[in-house]
Structures are given as structure tokens and as C-alpha cells.
Amino acid sequence: MKPNVLIVEDEVSLMTMLRYNLEKEGFVVAEARDGEEALIASDESPPDAIILDWMLPRISGLEVCRQLRRKEATRSVPIIILTARSEERDKVRGLNVGADDYMVKPFSMPELVARLQALLRRSNRSQSKGRLTFDDIELDMDTYRVSRGGEYIHLGPTEFRLLRYLMARPGFVFSREELLNGVWGADIYVEPRTVDVHIRRLRKALNGQGSPDVIRTVRAAGYAIDKGAH
Ligand code: CA
């Protein structure tokens, strides 16, 4: 369900920062250090979006962009170009080769994330994953945002998946094993107690504003999202 983003950047420190920030926002990140790697990577598994540096060794970002647009698999993948140049003429050239947006270095990370999410929303509109609601809680599966009573709540990626899982079947009591399989995956070994840790975090985040608890603990059975949990 997580959107895949390919970052094409030869500057290691910027790559690290981009990866860190995007993963924090729930993206799955793939890396390419130059244009050739980018073309190969996007051929093997077309990403949901591409962040593409303009100044790359050998093939420039603009040429990469042009080539991506010629391929069926990446024809309509949203592309944001990163550029150190700010001349208007260059911006226009960047957009002429088929980029959807551009950001001038140094840029603000929250702005990049916001623009990326906006592009993904636009490209996903026809295949929207929709939203789940429970009581005053809203979970948007396209933007990975959760709000309660209209206020945004910051959740870690595991808490987000856990909440999504619970909200898909309100009132249903999931055992720790079911949550482990559904949220972490059956092939990953996690101690059942880990579920309790993340439930605690989720509760804390959801109830932060003094809202009533909506997660019901059923002793020896598991957890459910439920009205009047206590
Ligand atoms: Ca560069």
C-alpha cells in the first residue's frame, strides 16, 4: 500500500536526507546514483513517483526525464526535478521534457513531501484507495494521514498500519497473532509482545487530546477498535 519513490541523486548526503524524510512519511524508497541506474531501476519496477536530480554524472536529469517519458511503464509517473539552478529559462526547459514539478536547491523537506503527495494524489485519483472512518477518526489511505476530530495526528508507519487494520473491521477482536500476520507479515518474526508496545503508542497518539479511548483490550484475546472501549 505504501507508495514507492525512486530517488535519483549523486550527492550522498542529500540522498540520505531524502531517504530519511520520505521513509518517515511512509514512502518506500529506491535509490539510483546516476541516470543509467535510474533507467534500469525504473524499468525493473516502475515506481509511483520519481525525484530526479538535474545535475547527474554522464546522463543529465533532463535526458533521463526525456527517456522515462518515452517508455510505456514510466510515461505518466510523476517526476519532480531537483535543480541548483534557478533561472526561469531552465525551469521551463525542465518542465518541457515532461517533469511535473521542480524544486530549487536548497529546498524545504516538508514542501517536497507535500508536493510529492499532491502529485501522487493527482495521479491516483482514478485508483484512489479511499479513506476509513471510525467515530471521529479519519484515515486517508492515499495521503497516509490520520485525523481525529479534524486534528491531524502523527503516527509512525507501524501504528498507521495497525490502525488501518483495526479500522477495516470495527468491533472485531483481532488476536495478537492475527495482527502480527496482518500488519508485520507472516514471514517476519516479531514477538507477540511487540503488538502491545505498538498498541500502547497508537493509543497514546489517538488519545493525546484527552479523547475517549477507542481501542478495546480483550484479555487473553486481543484488540479491537470499538466505541466506548472502556
Ligand atoms: Ca547532483
XYZ file of C-alpha atoms and ligand atoms in Angstrom:
231
model
C 0.000 0.000 0.000
C 2.973 2.305 0.583
C 3.908 4.444 -2.419
C 7.282 3.651 -3.984
C 9.557 6.555 -4.758
C 12.740 6.359 -6.795
C 15.311 8.976 -5.806
C 17.944 9.768 -8.413
C 20.701 11.778 -6.775
C 24.502 11.520 -6.830
C 25.015 13.601 -3.710
C 25.228 11.103 -0.867
C 24.270 13.474 1.963
C 21.190 14.719 0.113
C 20.201 11.153 -0.766
C 20.440 10.176 2.901
C 18.332 13.121 3.967
C 15.712 12.470 1.286
C 15.514 8.794 2.152
C 15.176 9.501 5.867
C 12.411 12.064 5.420
C 10.436 10.116 2.848
C 10.577 6.868 4.794
C 9.380 8.764 7.836
C 6.360 9.854 5.784
C 5.551 6.282 4.825
C 7.222 6.009 1.412
C 9.240 3.040 0.240
C 12.455 4.432 -1.215
C 14.628 3.075 -4.013
C 17.923 4.776 -4.867
C 19.797 5.445 -8.073
C 23.132 7.279 -8.145
C 23.093 8.237 -11.792
C 20.882 8.330 -14.838
C 21.755 4.882 -16.103
C 20.891 3.296 -12.767
C 17.666 5.273 -12.740
C 16.608 3.976 -16.148
C 17.422 0.388 -15.216
C 15.692 0.623 -11.812
C 12.531 2.169 -13.252
C 12.464 -0.488 -15.961
C 12.692 -3.323 -13.458
C 9.986 -1.967 -11.195
C 8.246 1.251 -12.202
C 7.932 3.480 -9.119
C 4.863 5.523 -8.153
C 6.928 8.716 -8.316
C 10.462 9.845 -9.144
C 12.613 12.540 -7.560
C 15.222 13.351 -10.136
C 18.318 15.493 -9.715
C 19.139 17.648 -12.720
C 22.927 17.604 -12.380
C 23.971 13.979 -12.620
C 27.197 12.428 -13.882
C 27.094 11.244 -17.533
C 23.393 11.406 -18.460
C 21.734 14.583 -17.154
C 18.478 14.512 -15.224
C 16.746 16.185 -18.143
C 17.818 13.454 -20.541
C 16.731 10.806 -18.021
C 13.359 12.527 -17.796
C 13.022 12.562 -21.573
C 13.821 8.847 -21.783
C 11.448 7.945 -18.954
C 8.635 9.697 -20.799
C 9.275 7.640 -23.916
C 8.709 4.376 -22.077
C 5.259 2.968 -21.577
C 5.888 1.976 -17.943
C 7.021 5.415 -16.825
C 5.114 7.646 -19.227
C 2.794 9.015 -16.557
C 4.817 8.523 -13.379
C 5.002 11.867 -11.514
C 8.520 13.339 -11.691
C 9.905 16.124 -9.528
C 13.180 17.605 -10.750
C 15.713 18.940 -8.250
C 17.837 21.737 -9.522
C 20.502 24.031 -8.186
C 19.794 26.499 -10.970
C 17.007 28.931 -10.558
C 16.917 30.672 -13.908
C 13.430 30.867 -15.271
C 14.582 29.628 -18.653
C 15.932 26.427 -17.107
C 12.759 25.843 -15.136
C 10.774 25.993 -18.317
C 13.175 23.638 -20.045
C 12.800 21.202 -17.150
C 9.052 21.165 -17.478
C 9.226 20.888 -21.244
C 10.876 17.488 -21.038
C 7.897 16.182 -19.120
C 8.641 16.811 -15.444
C 5.583 17.507 -13.313
C 7.247 19.826 -10.857
C 10.649 21.123 -9.848
C 12.322 22.275 -6.665
C 15.300 24.580 -6.410
C 18.066 23.513 -4.025
C 18.238 24.090 -1.136
C 14.561 23.239 -0.640
C 12.417 22.556 2.384
C 11.829 18.878 3.033
C 8.192 19.328 4.189
C 7.477 21.232 0.978
C 8.975 18.486 -1.152
C 6.922 15.872 0.695
C 3.758 17.965 0.302
C 4.316 18.415 -3.429
C 5.096 14.742 -3.864
C 1.902 13.798 -2.054
C -0.087 16.253 -4.157
C 1.297 14.717 -7.361
C 0.548 11.215 -6.134
C -2.978 12.223 -5.190
C -3.481 13.619 -8.651
C -2.106 10.517 -10.365
C -4.037 8.167 -8.078
C -7.352 9.927 -8.247
C -8.785 7.345 -10.606
C -7.493 4.498 -8.462
C -7.990 6.104 -5.064
C -7.588 3.715 -2.157
C -10.060 5.847 -0.252
C -10.463 6.514 3.393
C -11.632 4.756 6.502
C -13.596 6.455 9.221
C -14.470 5.382 12.711
C -16.280 7.716 15.083
C -14.302 10.988 14.836
C -11.190 9.280 13.425
C -10.370 9.547 9.724
C -7.653 7.578 7.998
C -6.733 8.557 4.460
C -5.029 5.731 2.590
C -3.860 7.978 -0.246
C -2.125 10.617 1.827
C -1.299 8.404 4.826
C -2.813 10.977 7.122
C -4.861 10.355 10.189
C -7.016 12.870 11.970
C -9.231 12.825 15.000
C -11.925 15.450 15.427
C -10.368 17.273 12.467
C -6.912 17.496 14.104
C -4.046 15.722 12.381
C -2.365 13.011 14.381
C 1.196 11.984 13.748
C 1.595 8.205 13.641
C 4.640 6.069 12.965
C 4.346 3.713 9.957
C 3.638 0.656 12.119
C 0.969 2.457 14.144
C -0.595 3.638 10.876
C -0.807 0.098 9.504
C -2.100 -1.186 12.830
C -4.845 1.433 12.926
C -5.765 0.746 9.295
C -6.042 -2.945 10.097
C -8.270 -2.362 13.114
C -10.406 0.229 11.346
C -11.087 -2.089 8.425
C -13.288 -4.156 10.792
C -14.614 -2.069 13.656
C -15.691 -4.083 16.685
C -13.876 -7.217 15.557
C -11.419 -8.584 18.124
C -8.101 -9.409 16.481
C -5.705 -11.738 18.259
C -2.049 -10.717 18.586
C -1.171 -13.396 16.009
C -3.681 -12.016 13.524
C -2.306 -8.532 13.987
C 1.267 -9.790 13.621
C 0.427 -11.563 10.379
C -1.673 -8.745 9.006
C 0.485 -5.792 9.978
C 4.025 -7.143 10.135
C 3.632 -10.043 7.702
C 3.691 -13.760 8.406
C 7.300 -14.192 7.308
C 8.743 -11.729 9.801
C 9.431 -12.947 13.296
C 8.167 -10.472 15.877
C 7.388 -11.235 19.484
C 3.678 -11.055 20.298
C 4.538 -8.521 22.998
C 5.614 -6.109 20.241
C 1.939 -5.764 19.345
C 1.239 -4.493 22.856
C 4.017 -1.917 22.544
C 2.617 -0.525 19.302
C -0.964 -0.611 20.573
C 0.211 1.472 23.521
C 1.822 4.010 21.170
C -1.248 4.100 18.968
C -3.493 4.667 21.985
C -1.276 7.444 23.229
C -1.317 9.174 19.837
C -5.076 8.811 19.378
C -5.981 9.870 22.900
C -3.495 12.709 23.058
C -6.135 15.435 23.162
C -7.997 13.751 26.014
C -10.339 11.972 23.586
C -12.057 8.808 24.781
C -10.146 5.572 24.214
C -11.394 3.651 21.180
C -9.121 0.635 21.446
C -10.576 -2.176 23.441
C -8.262 -4.676 25.093
C -9.855 -8.086 25.419
C -7.908 -10.027 27.971
C -6.346 -13.205 26.596
C -7.938 -12.496 23.216
C -6.568 -9.363 21.603
C -7.625 -5.906 20.477
C -10.478 -4.194 18.697
C -11.363 -0.673 17.712
C -14.643 -0.023 19.421
C -16.809 2.792 20.724
C -16.816 3.169 24.479
C -13.774 0.957 24.711
C -13.623 1.117 28.487
Ca 23.814 16.271 -8.474
